[in-house]
mmCIF file of C-alpha atoms in Angstrom:
data_model
loop_
_atom_site.group_PDB
_atom_site.id
_atom_site.type_symbol
_atom_site.label_atom_id
_atom_site.label_comp_id
_atom_site.label_asym_id
_atom_site.label_seq_id
_atom_site.Cartn_x
_atom_site.Cartn_y
_atom_site.Cartn_z
ATOM 1 C CA GLY A 1 -14.570 124.497 114.597
ATOM 2 C CA ASP A 2 -16.528 122.107 112.454
ATOM 3 C CA ASP A 3 -13.973 121.967 109.639
ATOM 4 C CA VAL A 4 -12.316 118.753 108.528
ATOM 5 C CA MET A 5 -9.152 118.497 106.441
ATOM 6 C CA ILE A 6 -8.500 115.519 104.170
ATOM 7 C CA LEU A 7 -4.793 114.976 103.604
ATOM 8 C CA LEU A 8 -3.741 112.926 100.595
ATOM 9 C CA ARG A 9 -0.273 111.695 99.686
ATOM 10 C CA ASP A 10 -0.908 112.948 96.133
ATOM 11 C CA ARG A 11 -3.888 114.226 94.107
ATOM 12 C CA THR A 12 -4.269 111.040 92.038
ATOM 13 C CA HIS A 13 -7.621 110.173 93.638
ATOM 14 C CA ALA A 14 -8.603 113.617 94.969
ATOM 15 C CA ARG A 15 -11.349 113.992 92.368
ATOM 16 C CA PHE A 16 -13.160 110.956 93.825
ATOM 17 C CA TYR A 17 -13.246 112.667 97.227
ATOM 18 C CA GLU A 18 -14.386 115.942 95.634
ATOM 19 C CA ASP A 19 -17.066 114.127 93.626
ATOM 20 C CA ALA A 20 -18.355 112.369 96.773
ATOM 21 C CA LEU A 21 -18.360 115.600 98.805
ATOM 22 C CA ARG A 22 -20.205 117.464 96.060
ATOM 23 C CA ARG A 23 -22.797 114.676 95.637
ATOM 24 C CA ALA A 24 -23.382 114.717 99.405
ATOM 25 C CA GLY A 25 -23.802 118.511 99.363
ATOM 26 C CA ILE A 26 -20.843 119.006 101.706
ATOM 27 C CA PRO A 27 -19.033 122.306 101.098
ATOM 28 C CA TYR A 28 -15.325 121.935 100.404
ATOM 29 C CA ILE A 29 -12.378 123.870 99.082
ATOM 30 C CA GLY A 30 -9.874 122.011 96.934
ATOM 31 C CA THR A 31 -6.273 123.095 97.040
ATOM 32 C CA GLY A 32 -2.909 122.293 95.600
ATOM 33 C CA ARG A 33 -1.482 121.670 92.145
ATOM 34 C CA GLY A 34 -4.064 121.325 89.446
ATOM 35 C CA ALA A 35 -6.983 122.403 91.666
ATOM 36 C CA PHE A 36 -8.323 124.721 88.939
ATOM 37 C CA ARG A 37 -8.017 122.182 86.141
ATOM 38 C CA GLN A 38 -9.276 119.361 88.379
ATOM 39 C CA SER A 39 -12.337 121.266 89.581
ATOM 40 C CA LEU A 40 -15.530 119.585 88.416
ATOM 41 C CA GLU A 41 -16.821 122.615 86.527
ATOM 42 C CA VAL A 42 -13.599 123.034 84.533
ATOM 43 C CA ARG A 43 -13.365 119.287 83.861
ATOM 44 C CA ASP A 44 -16.974 119.334 82.624
ATOM 45 C CA LEU A 45 -16.202 122.102 80.148
ATOM 46 C CA LEU A 46 -12.984 120.405 79.034
ATOM 47 C CA HIS A 47 -15.012 117.246 78.377
ATOM 48 C CA LEU A 48 -17.458 119.325 76.339
ATOM 49 C CA LEU A 49 -14.587 120.834 74.314
ATOM 50 C CA HIS A 50 -13.065 117.373 73.786
ATOM 51 C CA HIS A 51 -16.423 116.178 72.504
ATOM 52 C CA LEU A 52 -16.635 119.084 70.045
ATOM 53 C CA ILE A 53 -13.374 118.038 68.368
ATOM 54 C CA GLU A 54 -13.803 114.288 68.988
ATOM 55 C CA PRO A 55 -17.513 113.579 68.335
ATOM 56 C CA TYR A 56 -16.899 109.845 68.820
ATOM 57 C CA ASN A 57 -15.612 110.402 72.374
ATOM 58 C CA ASP A 58 -18.631 108.918 74.174
ATOM 59 C CA LEU A 59 -17.083 109.364 77.623
ATOM 60 C CA ALA A 60 -16.550 113.105 77.035
ATOM 61 C CA LEU A 61 -20.140 113.466 75.815
ATOM 62 C CA ALA A 62 -21.528 111.482 78.771
ATOM 63 C CA SER A 63 -19.609 113.698 81.202
ATOM 64 C CA ALA A 64 -20.855 116.882 79.516
ATOM 65 C CA LEU A 65 -24.439 115.580 79.476
ATOM 66 C CA ARG A 66 -24.361 114.732 83.208
ATOM 67 C CA SER A 67 -22.913 118.150 84.110
ATOM 68 C CA PRO A 68 -25.134 121.096 85.155
ATOM 69 C CA LEU A 69 -24.741 122.334 81.576
ATOM 70 C CA PHE A 70 -27.380 119.792 80.473
ATOM 71 C CA ALA A 71 -28.234 118.000 83.758
ATOM 72 C CA ALA A 72 -29.050 114.726 82.009
ATOM 73 C CA SER A 73 -30.362 111.979 84.268
ATOM 74 C CA GLU A 74 -29.192 108.375 84.380
ATOM 75 C CA ALA A 75 -32.401 107.526 82.512
ATOM 76 C CA ASP A 76 -31.391 109.989 79.763
ATOM 77 C CA LEU A 77 -28.009 108.283 79.393
ATOM 78 C CA LEU A 78 -29.702 104.901 79.393
ATOM 79 C CA ARG A 79 -31.775 106.048 76.386
ATOM 80 C CA LEU A 80 -28.523 106.664 74.509
ATOM 81 C CA VAL A 81 -27.044 103.324 75.598
ATOM 82 C CA GLN A 82 -30.156 101.510 74.361
ATOM 83 C CA ASN A 83 -30.279 103.279 70.987
ATOM 84 C CA PRO A 84 -27.466 101.675 68.914
ATOM 85 C CA PRO A 85 -25.733 101.727 66.485
ATOM 86 C CA GLY A 86 -23.179 104.521 66.309
ATOM 87 C CA SER A 87 -21.509 106.912 68.698
ATOM 88 C CA TRP A 88 -23.513 108.541 71.487
ATOM 89 C CA HIS A 89 -23.422 111.738 69.431
ATOM 90 C CA GLU A 90 -25.095 109.956 66.504
ATOM 91 C CA ARG A 91 -27.586 108.337 68.876
ATOM 92 C CA LEU A 92 -28.416 111.724 70.422
ATOM 93 C CA LEU A 93 -29.096 113.272 67.018
ATOM 94 C CA ARG A 94 -31.346 110.304 66.118
ATOM 95 C CA LEU A 95 -33.673 110.712 69.106
ATOM 96 C CA PRO A 96 -37.229 111.797 68.231
ATOM 97 C CA PRO A 97 -37.521 115.604 68.138
ATOM 98 C CA ASP A 98 -40.876 115.809 69.949
ATOM 99 C CA GLU A 99 -39.460 116.457 73.414
ATOM 100 C CA SER A 100 -39.890 119.450 75.680
ATOM 101 C CA PRO A 101 -37.204 122.113 75.056
ATOM 102 C CA ASN A 102 -36.277 121.886 78.767
ATOM 103 C CA ASN A 103 -35.416 118.207 78.383
ATOM 104 C CA ALA A 104 -31.663 117.632 78.821
ATOM 105 C CA LEU A 105 -31.220 115.563 75.656
ATOM 106 C CA ALA A 106 -33.338 117.935 73.552
ATOM 107 C CA ARG A 107 -31.231 120.827 74.861
ATOM 108 C CA ALA A 108 -28.023 118.962 73.969
ATOM 109 C CA ARG A 109 -29.363 118.084 70.527
ATOM 110 C CA ARG A 110 -30.105 121.786 69.948
ATOM 111 C CA LEU A 111 -26.835 123.240 71.299
ATOM 112 C CA LEU A 112 -24.096 120.718 70.461
ATOM 113 C CA PRO A 113 -24.290 121.008 66.640
ATOM 114 C CA ARG A 114 -24.173 124.814 66.931
ATOM 115 C CA TRP A 115 -21.128 124.623 69.211
ATOM 116 C CA SER A 116 -19.458 122.088 66.897
ATOM 117 C CA ASN A 117 -19.790 124.610 64.053
ATOM 118 C CA TYR A 118 -18.321 127.358 66.243
ATOM 119 C CA ALA A 119 -15.440 125.055 67.239
ATOM 120 C CA VAL A 120 -14.122 124.911 63.671
ATOM 121 C CA SER A 121 -14.548 128.605 62.923
ATOM 122 C CA LEU A 122 -13.932 130.617 66.109
ATOM 123 C CA PRO A 123 -10.919 131.275 68.349
ATOM 124 C CA VAL A 124 -11.115 129.320 71.614
ATOM 125 C CA HIS A 125 -12.083 132.321 73.755
ATOM 126 C CA ASP A 126 -14.895 133.272 71.373
ATOM 127 C CA LEU A 127 -16.082 129.647 71.287
ATOM 128 C CA LEU A 128 -16.182 129.514 75.098
ATOM 129 C CA ASP A 129 -17.906 132.902 75.193
ATOM 130 C CA ARG A 130 -20.656 131.587 72.870
ATOM 131 C CA ILE A 131 -20.977 128.383 74.913
ATOM 132 C CA TYR A 132 -21.243 130.388 78.147
ATOM 133 C CA CYS A 133 -23.885 132.657 76.589
ATOM 134 C CA ASP A 134 -25.939 130.048 74.660
ATOM 135 C CA GLY A 135 -25.699 127.515 77.486
ATOM 136 C CA ASN A 136 -26.253 129.969 80.351
ATOM 137 C CA VAL A 137 -23.229 128.205 81.853
ATOM 138 C CA VAL A 138 -22.464 130.309 84.928
ATOM 139 C CA ALA A 139 -26.105 130.526 86.044
ATOM 140 C CA ARG A 140 -26.662 126.781 85.562
ATOM 141 C CA TYR A 141 -23.555 125.922 87.607
ATOM 142 C CA LEU A 142 -24.434 128.387 90.366
ATOM 143 C CA ALA A 143 -27.995 127.036 90.540
ATOM 144 C CA ALA A 144 -26.617 123.506 90.991
ATOM 145 C CA ALA A 145 -24.008 124.474 93.613
ATOM 146 C CA VAL A 146 -24.157 124.595 97.383
ATOM 147 C CA PRO A 147 -23.909 128.231 98.540
ATOM 148 C CA HIS A 148 -20.442 127.871 100.057
ATOM 149 C CA LEU A 149 -18.953 126.758 96.703
ATOM 150 C CA LYS A 150 -20.606 129.340 94.456
ATOM 151 C CA PRO A 151 -17.790 131.925 94.585
ATOM 152 C CA ARG A 152 -15.137 129.305 93.788
ATOM 153 C CA ILE A 153 -17.175 127.809 90.948
ATOM 154 C CA GLU A 154 -17.853 131.203 89.398
ATOM 155 C CA ALA A 155 -14.163 132.144 89.753
ATOM 156 C CA ASN A 156 -13.064 128.888 88.060
ATOM 157 C CA LEU A 157 -15.505 129.362 85.175
ATOM 158 C CA ASN A 158 -14.317 132.940 84.677
ATOM 159 C CA ARG A 159 -10.684 131.872 84.940
ATOM 160 C CA LEU A 160 -11.197 129.357 82.125
ATOM 161 C CA LEU A 161 -12.326 132.242 79.897
ATOM 162 C CA ASP A 162 -9.324 134.306 81.014
ATOM 163 C CA VAL A 163 -6.902 131.461 80.267
ATOM 164 C CA ALA A 164 -8.404 131.113 76.785
ATOM 165 C CA LEU A 165 -7.904 134.836 76.207
ATOM 166 C CA ASP A 166 -4.364 134.914 77.601
ATOM 167 C CA ILE A 167 -2.949 131.766 76.027
ATOM 168 C CA ASP A 168 -0.272 132.308 73.405
ATOM 169 C CA SER A 169 -0.166 136.074 74.061
ATOM 170 C CA GLY A 170 -3.435 136.670 72.265
ATOM 171 C CA ARG A 171 -2.740 134.475 69.220
ATOM 172 C CA TYR A 172 -5.496 132.062 68.307
ATOM 173 C CA PRO A 173 -4.484 128.500 69.124
ATOM 174 C CA SER A 174 -6.456 125.557 67.852
ATOM 175 C CA LEU A 175 -8.921 123.980 70.243
ATOM 176 C CA SER A 176 -6.731 120.861 70.453
ATOM 177 C CA HIS A 177 -3.683 123.033 71.331
ATOM 178 C CA PHE A 178 -5.711 124.818 74.012
ATOM 179 C CA LEU A 179 -6.826 121.482 75.512
ATOM 180 C CA ALA A 180 -3.250 120.167 75.463
ATOM 181 C CA TYR A 181 -2.104 123.361 77.188
ATOM 182 C CA LEU A 182 -4.708 122.926 79.924
ATOM 183 C CA GLU A 183 -3.823 119.247 80.370
ATOM 184 C CA ASN A 184 -0.288 120.380 81.237
ATOM 185 C CA LEU A 185 -1.335 123.362 83.317
ATOM 186 C CA SER A 186 -0.323 123.336 86.944
ATOM 187 C CA ASP A 187 -1.473 126.046 89.311
#
């Protein structure tokens, strides 16, 4: 057939291969330990959650902004870089409000404060449920995906919700506890 298998000694650099394949529009299936947690869509959402509890985590915000959730361009990120002082979060909130609502940064400026408020008041599953609903998460990821990957991406996004519901036998862990749990999760 036309399939190719990439064998790696360990998964340390697997994400770079996955990133390159995705950017090139080449369908792939990741496998092995940590494939769920290392999938781009789950990593994007984990970066978003990290940003919600660590608003000064510029790297987490940049990753969330570049994801299909906001689909910010390099030019959008450059606007934040060139708008000091303060964290990227502060810079984002300082941008002029007269942008189109479909603009990635305007969308982030509208949604992130709402999600930050939810993060301190809602259980993790409910927070993710609101993010998925407000952010139209599944549809945005499926629209950005090559057809072959759509089922896997949708399954990973749904699994993240399931993990949030199942963790700690239904008790409500803090967002930081949930993130620590996922950092240690192996498939």
